[in-house]
Amino acid sequence: MSASVIDGKAIAADVRASVAKAVSQLPGQPSLAVVLVGEDPASQVYVRNKVRQTEEAGMVSVHHRLPETASQQDVESLITELNADDSVDGILLQLPLPKGLDADAAIEKIAPDKDVDGLTEVSAGRLTLGKPGLVACTPTGCVILAKRALGADLSGKHVVVIGRSILVGKPAALLFLAENCTVTIAHSRTKDLPAVCRTADILVPAVGRPGMVKADWVKPGAAIIDVGINRVDAPEKGEGKTRLVGDADYADCAEVAGHITPVPGGVGPMTIACLLRNTVLAACARRGWNVPEGL
């Protein structure tokens, strides 16, 4: 068996197109404010991509940049100002923050109705209780990818999520549970982890360990939604060169799985696409607009 590749780039492009179509039907332009603190090169690239894709979708992008020397009060004061700015629908605090700053405390300053990353305690609580709210982008992308591979109805599928982080593992488990899946959260203390993984119709590794999942961990025909993004040495590309790999050993697992996301080009592109979608949903909820069909 050779797995079908779940093309995250193409699916993310579809989501962005649906967002752009929705924006064109709204009575106004949703606005996303991105806050970048410091000089982290990777964060700068991520922010540029978010700003560009926000504008391409027809929305307003507001970019705030604070220096590496910014204090906790500087960051939280800016977030408070954005909370009070009625023209701003979504607030994204780019992580990681420079050393010495408390990201959790800063995130908690974001108004829940503008929490387009779905990371505040209120957002997490709404998800846990099954109430409407903004949901973390990466887990949302995982569910969309699984549906594209297996069909819109995931009822009865057994999902094994490897990892219990508040960023991906726990919210992913809750989102699949809401799709009427049977969900197991596995982690470093799980007994006989490979055997647990072999029971999964949908396997979601999200632990940050390159190539951890091998073919003999995979149920034949299962779908693998690989959240891991790990940079490893790539001497074949030249001295000092690196490449990105997932938590699943792609070449090995592709021989057994029915569907698999590549790294890069799988879950990653979905995160920004779902951020844009959340911004539209936040704008509609805040401004009393009807959510356009197909979003």
PDB file of C-alpha atoms in Angstrom, residues 232-243:
ATOM      1  CA  VAL A 232      16.958  18.001  11.589  1.00  0.00           C
ATOM      2  CA  ASP A 233      20.433  17.887  10.070  1.00  0.00           C
ATOM      3  CA  ALA A 234      20.532  17.247   6.326  1.00  0.00           C
ATOM      4  CA  PRO A 235      24.167  16.519   5.383  1.00  0.00           C
ATOM      5  CA  GLU A 236      22.964  15.319   1.957  1.00  0.00           C
ATOM      6  CA  LYS A 237      22.081  18.968   1.212  1.00  0.00           C
ATOM      7  CA  GLY A 238      25.494  20.234   2.243  1.00  0.00           C
ATOM      8  CA  GLU A 239      27.447  21.036   5.374  1.00  0.00           C
ATOM      9  CA  GLY A 240      25.342  22.694   8.065  1.00  0.00           C
ATOM     10  CA  LYS A 241      22.112  22.302   6.094  1.00  0.00           C
ATOM     11  CA  THR A 242      18.834  21.205   7.680  1.00  0.00           C
ATOM     12  CA  ARG A 243      15.393  20.030   6.606  1.00  0.00           C
TER      13      ARG A 243
END
